């Protein structure tokens, strides 16, 4: 059996092609796993971002308009106008704080893609242990200088 034919009837070129194909498939599988893990966390982060946006919009735009209406409604019940505005302002700040806490709780549920990271570490460890194919040393010329191969150039 010649040095080129190894592992049955497959040539070195076929083995390299197969290794390249398998490495490409491994990388594609790693990317697919990372996408699958991140999809759920992106959804949670989106919900948390939407909640914090809603809290900001409530605090900035709805607070002044609705607080005037509510304060004057409380004032009509017999409480002083200043106290009425204070009660309404505190109620809206409490609502914004609750929405902010909800958003923080959603953000805390976002996790790192542990399986993808572990799989990538394992693949990197395997690839680091792989040794490159040894290349034969260039033959030396009789005068001690390395032999130079002539290069033919085509006229294009």
PDB file of C-alpha atoms in Angstrom:
ATOM      1  CA  UNK A   1       0.000   0.000   0.000  1.00  0.00           C
ATOM      2  CA  UNK A   2       1.472   3.390  -0.948  1.00  0.00           C
ATOM      3  CA  UNK A   3       1.917   6.334   1.430  1.00  0.00           C
ATOM      4  CA  UNK A   4      -0.850   8.219  -0.364  1.00  0.00           C
ATOM      5  CA  UNK A   5      -3.450   5.490   0.158  1.00  0.00           C
ATOM      6  CA  UNK A   6      -4.370   5.298   3.830  1.00  0.00           C
ATOM      7  CA  UNK A   7      -7.481   4.257   5.737  1.00  0.00           C
ATOM      8  CA  UNK A   8      -8.823   1.800   3.206  1.00  0.00           C
ATOM      9  CA  UNK A   9      -8.940   2.988  -0.390  1.00  0.00           C
ATOM     10  CA  UNK A  10      -9.210   6.720   0.314  1.00  0.00           C
ATOM     11  CA  UNK A  11      -6.437   9.007  -0.800  1.00  0.00           C
ATOM     12  CA  UNK A  12      -4.919  11.804   1.250  1.00  0.00           C
ATOM     13  CA  UNK A  13      -6.872  14.350  -0.784  1.00  0.00           C
ATOM     14  CA  UNK A  14     -10.131  12.564  -0.003  1.00  0.00           C
ATOM     15  CA  UNK A  15      -9.285  12.508   3.699  1.00  0.00           C
ATOM     16  CA  UNK A  16      -8.501  16.238   3.689  1.00  0.00           C
ATOM     17  CA  UNK A  17     -11.718  16.958   1.816  1.00  0.00           C
ATOM     18  CA  UNK A  18     -13.706  14.902   4.309  1.00  0.00           C
ATOM     19  CA  UNK A  19     -12.031  16.633   7.263  1.00  0.00           C
ATOM     20  CA  UNK A  20     -12.790  20.026   5.745  1.00  0.00           C
ATOM     21  CA  UNK A  21     -16.416  19.071   5.199  1.00  0.00           C
ATOM     22  CA  UNK A  22     -16.777  17.792   8.756  1.00  0.00           C
ATOM     23  CA  UNK A  23     -15.127  20.909  10.188  1.00  0.00           C
ATOM     24  CA  UNK A  24     -17.476  23.087   8.152  1.00  0.00           C
ATOM     25  CA  UNK A  25     -20.471  21.071   9.405  1.00  0.00           C
ATOM     26  CA  UNK A  26     -19.206  21.425  12.981  1.00  0.00           C
ATOM     27  CA  UNK A  27     -18.981  25.208  12.651  1.00  0.00           C
ATOM     28  CA  UNK A  28     -22.472  25.378  11.124  1.00  0.00           C
ATOM     29  CA  UNK A  29     -23.857  23.225  13.954  1.00  0.00           C
ATOM     30  CA  UNK A  30     -22.177  25.466  16.555  1.00  0.00           C
ATOM     31  CA  UNK A  31     -23.757  28.541  14.984  1.00  0.00           C
ATOM     32  CA  UNK A  32     -27.186  26.870  14.844  1.00  0.00           C
ATOM     33  CA  UNK A  33     -26.922  25.936  18.525  1.00  0.00           C
ATOM     34  CA  UNK A  34     -25.968  29.482  19.493  1.00  0.00           C
ATOM     35  CA  UNK A  35     -28.901  30.878  17.495  1.00  0.00           C
ATOM     36  CA  UNK A  36     -31.350  28.494  19.158  1.00  0.00           C
ATOM     37  CA  UNK A  37     -30.141  29.384  22.647  1.00  0.00           C
ATOM     38  CA  UNK A  38     -30.097  33.114  22.012  1.00  0.00           C
ATOM     39  CA  UNK A  39     -33.555  33.235  20.440  1.00  0.00           C
ATOM     40  CA  UNK A  40     -35.318  32.718  23.780  1.00  0.00           C
ATOM     41  CA  UNK A  41     -33.087  35.190  25.615  1.00  0.00           C
ATOM     42  CA  UNK A  42     -33.609  37.823  22.926  1.00  0.00           C
ATOM     43  CA  UNK A  43     -37.355  37.424  23.376  1.00  0.00           C
ATOM     44  CA  UNK A  44     -37.024  37.979  27.144  1.00  0.00           C
ATOM     45  CA  UNK A  45     -34.783  40.984  26.596  1.00  0.00           C
ATOM     46  CA  UNK A  46     -37.310  42.384  24.108  1.00  0.00           C
ATOM     47  CA  UNK A  47     -40.132  42.064  26.626  1.00  0.00           C
ATOM     48  CA  UNK A  48     -37.976  43.736  29.292  1.00  0.00           C
ATOM     49  CA  UNK A  49     -37.024  46.517  26.875  1.00  0.00           C
ATOM     50  CA  UNK A  50     -40.660  47.056  25.944  1.00  0.00           C
ATOM     51  CA  UNK A  51     -41.635  47.274  29.612  1.00  0.00           C
ATOM     52  CA  UNK A  52     -38.922  49.829  30.398  1.00  0.00           C
ATOM     53  CA  UNK A  53     -39.960  51.843  27.346  1.00  0.00           C
ATOM     54  CA  UNK A  54     -43.567  51.778  28.495  1.00  0.00           C
ATOM     55  CA  UNK A  55     -42.468  52.965  31.947  1.00  0.00           C
ATOM     56  CA  UNK A  56     -40.537  55.850  30.418  1.00  0.00           C
ATOM     57  CA  UNK A  57     -43.404  56.887  28.178  1.00  0.00           C
ATOM     58  CA  UNK A  58     -45.810  56.809  31.129  1.00  0.00           C
ATOM     59  CA  UNK A  59     -43.456  58.894  33.246  1.00  0.00           C
ATOM     60  CA  UNK A  60     -42.749  61.511  30.566  1.00  0.00           C
ATOM     61  CA  UNK A  61     -45.954  62.015  28.601  1.00  0.00           C
ATOM     62  CA  UNK A  62     -48.934  60.609  30.487  1.00  0.00           C
ATOM     63  CA  UNK A  63     -47.940  61.842  33.926  1.00  0.00           C
ATOM     64  CA  UNK A  64     -48.534  65.578  33.451  1.00  0.00           C
ATOM     65  CA  UNK A  65     -51.811  65.218  31.564  1.00  0.00           C
ATOM     66  CA  UNK A  66     -53.402  62.581  33.775  1.00  0.00           C
ATOM     67  CA  UNK A  67     -52.092  64.086  36.991  1.00  0.00           C
ATOM     68  CA  UNK A  68     -53.945  67.352  36.346  1.00  0.00           C
ATOM     69  CA  UNK A  69     -57.199  65.495  35.753  1.00  0.00           C
ATOM     70  CA  UNK A  70     -56.777  63.263  38.810  1.00  0.00           C
ATOM     71  CA  UNK A  71     -55.623  66.097  41.075  1.00  0.00           C
ATOM     72  CA  UNK A  72     -58.639  68.207  40.232  1.00  0.00           C
ATOM     73  CA  UNK A  73     -60.881  65.156  40.741  1.00  0.00           C
ATOM     74  CA  UNK A  74     -59.413  64.606  44.241  1.00  0.00           C
ATOM     75  CA  UNK A  75     -59.692  68.333  44.949  1.00  0.00           C
ATOM     76  CA  UNK A  76     -63.426  68.119  44.166  1.00  0.00           C
ATOM     77  CA  UNK A  77     -63.717  65.514  46.957  1.00  0.00           C
ATOM     78  CA  UNK A  78     -62.708  68.183  49.464  1.00  0.00           C
ATOM     79  CA  UNK A  79     -58.914  67.798  49.808  1.00  0.00           C
ATOM     80  CA  UNK A  80     -56.597  70.752  49.220  1.00  0.00           C
ATOM     81  CA  UNK A  81     -55.270  71.272  45.702  1.00  0.00           C
ATOM     82  CA  UNK A  82     -51.602  70.858  46.727  1.00  0.00           C
ATOM     83  CA  UNK A  83     -52.337  67.571  48.515  1.00  0.00           C
ATOM     84  CA  UNK A  84     -54.300  66.362  45.513  1.00  0.00           C
ATOM     85  CA  UNK A  85     -51.360  66.977  43.166  1.00  0.00           C
ATOM     86  CA  UNK A  86     -48.950  65.286  45.586  1.00  0.00           C
ATOM     87  CA  UNK A  87     -51.099  62.146  45.827  1.00  0.00           C
ATOM     88  CA  UNK A  88     -51.418  61.867  42.046  1.00  0.00           C
ATOM     89  CA  UNK A  89     -47.705  62.455  41.447  1.00  0.00           C
ATOM     90  CA  UNK A  90     -46.766  59.733  43.962  1.00  0.00           C
ATOM     91  CA  UNK A  91     -49.228  57.300  42.367  1.00  0.00           C
ATOM     92  CA  UNK A  92     -47.627  57.714  38.942  1.00  0.00           C
ATOM     93  CA  UNK A  93     -44.123  57.390  40.333  1.00  0.00           C
ATOM     94  CA  UNK A  94     -45.190  54.183  42.086  1.00  0.00           C
ATOM     95  CA  UNK A  95     -46.545  52.825  38.784  1.00  0.00           C
ATOM     96  CA  UNK A  96     -43.303  53.702  36.979  1.00  0.00           C
ATOM     97  CA  UNK A  97     -41.270  52.010  39.748  1.00  0.00           C
ATOM     98  CA  UNK A  98     -43.371  48.832  39.467  1.00  0.00           C
ATOM     99  CA  UNK A  99     -42.862  48.701  35.686  1.00  0.00           C
ATOM    100  CA  UNK A 100     -39.137  49.295  36.196  1.00  0.00           C
ATOM    101  CA  UNK A 101     -38.946  46.394  38.675  1.00  0.00           C
ATOM    102  CA  UNK A 102     -40.812  44.198  36.206  1.00  0.00           C
ATOM    103  CA  UNK A 103     -38.280  45.087  33.503  1.00  0.00           C
ATOM    104  CA  UNK A 104     -35.334  44.344  35.824  1.00  0.00           C
ATOM    105  CA  UNK A 105     -36.849  40.951  36.676  1.00  0.00           C
ATOM    106  CA  UNK A 106     -37.133  40.126  32.942  1.00  0.00           C
ATOM    107  CA  UNK A 107     -33.534  41.242  32.281  1.00  0.00           C
ATOM    108  CA  UNK A 108     -32.227  39.061  35.125  1.00  0.00           C
ATOM    109  CA  UNK A 109     -33.746  35.980  33.456  1.00  0.00           C
ATOM    110  CA  UNK A 110     -31.530  36.477  30.387  1.00  0.00           C
ATOM    111  CA  UNK A 111     -28.811  33.802  30.513  1.00  0.00           C
ATOM    112  CA  UNK A 112     -25.549  33.211  28.722  1.00  0.00           C
ATOM    113  CA  UNK A 113     -25.611  30.532  25.992  1.00  0.00           C
ATOM    114  CA  UNK A 114     -23.845  27.986  28.230  1.00  0.00           C
ATOM    115  CA  UNK A 115     -24.204  24.974  25.908  1.00  0.00           C
ATOM    116  CA  UNK A 116     -22.805  26.880  22.924  1.00  0.00           C
ATOM    117  CA  UNK A 117     -19.882  28.203  24.951  1.00  0.00           C
ATOM    118  CA  UNK A 118     -19.054  24.735  26.318  1.00  0.00           C
ATOM    119  CA  UNK A 119     -19.290  23.171  22.886  1.00  0.00           C
ATOM    120  CA  UNK A 120     -17.049  25.861  21.385  1.00  0.00           C
ATOM    121  CA  UNK A 121     -14.495  25.359  24.174  1.00  0.00           C
ATOM    122  CA  UNK A 122     -14.550  21.600  23.548  1.00  0.00           C
ATOM    123  CA  UNK A 123     -14.089  22.082  19.798  1.00  0.00           C
ATOM    124  CA  UNK A 124     -11.215  24.514  20.383  1.00  0.00           C
ATOM    125  CA  UNK A 125      -9.531  22.039  22.735  1.00  0.00           C
ATOM    126  CA  UNK A 126      -9.802  19.248  20.156  1.00  0.00           C
ATOM    127  CA  UNK A 127      -8.434  21.481  17.408  1.00  0.00           C
ATOM    128  CA  UNK A 128      -5.518  22.613  19.598  1.00  0.00           C
ATOM    129  CA  UNK A 129      -4.487  18.986  20.127  1.00  0.00           C
ATOM    130  CA  UNK A 130      -4.489  18.287  16.385  1.00  0.00           C
ATOM    131  CA  UNK A 131      -1.016  18.174  14.910  1.00  0.00           C
ATOM    132  CA  UNK A 132      -0.329  19.463  11.409  1.00  0.00           C
ATOM    133  CA  UNK A 133       0.864  17.038   8.779  1.00  0.00           C
ATOM    134  CA  UNK A 134       4.687  17.073   8.788  1.00  0.00           C
ATOM    135  CA  UNK A 135       6.271  18.444   5.632  1.00  0.00           C
ATOM    136  CA  UNK A 136       9.485  16.967   4.272  1.00  0.00           C
ATOM    137  CA  UNK A 137      12.554  19.183   4.655  1.00  0.00           C
ATOM    138  CA  UNK A 138      13.752  20.750   1.383  1.00  0.00           C
ATOM    139  CA  UNK A 139      16.693  18.939  -0.171  1.00  0.00           C
ATOM    140  CA  UNK A 140      19.940  20.856   0.069  1.00  0.00           C
ATOM    141  CA  UNK A 141      22.048  21.615  -2.990  1.00  0.00           C
ATOM    142  CA  UNK A 142      25.644  20.245  -3.104  1.00  0.00           C
ATOM    143  CA  UNK A 143      27.055  23.654  -2.068  1.00  0.00           C
ATOM    144  CA  UNK A 144      24.919  23.709   1.137  1.00  0.00           C
ATOM    145  CA  UNK A 145      22.298  26.186  -0.106  1.00  0.00           C
ATOM    146  CA  UNK A 146      18.672  25.013  -0.266  1.00  0.00           C
ATOM    147  CA  UNK A 147      17.558  23.758  -3.659  1.00  0.00           C
ATOM    148  CA  UNK A 148      15.444  26.258  -5.567  1.00  0.00           C
ATOM    149  CA  UNK A 149      12.668  25.131  -7.820  1.00  0.00           C
ATOM    150  CA  UNK A 150      12.268  26.941 -11.083  1.00  0.00           C
ATOM    151  CA  UNK A 151       8.974  28.652 -11.687  1.00  0.00           C
ATOM    152  CA  UNK A 152       7.545  28.777 -15.160  1.00  0.00           C
ATOM    153  CA  UNK A 153       5.476  31.797 -15.950  1.00  0.00           C
ATOM    154  CA  UNK A 154       2.782  31.791 -18.511  1.00  0.00           C
ATOM    155  CA  UNK A 155       2.268  34.677 -20.858  1.00  0.00           C
ATOM    156  CA  UNK A 156      -1.226  35.953 -20.364  1.00  0.00           C
TER     157      UNK A 156
END
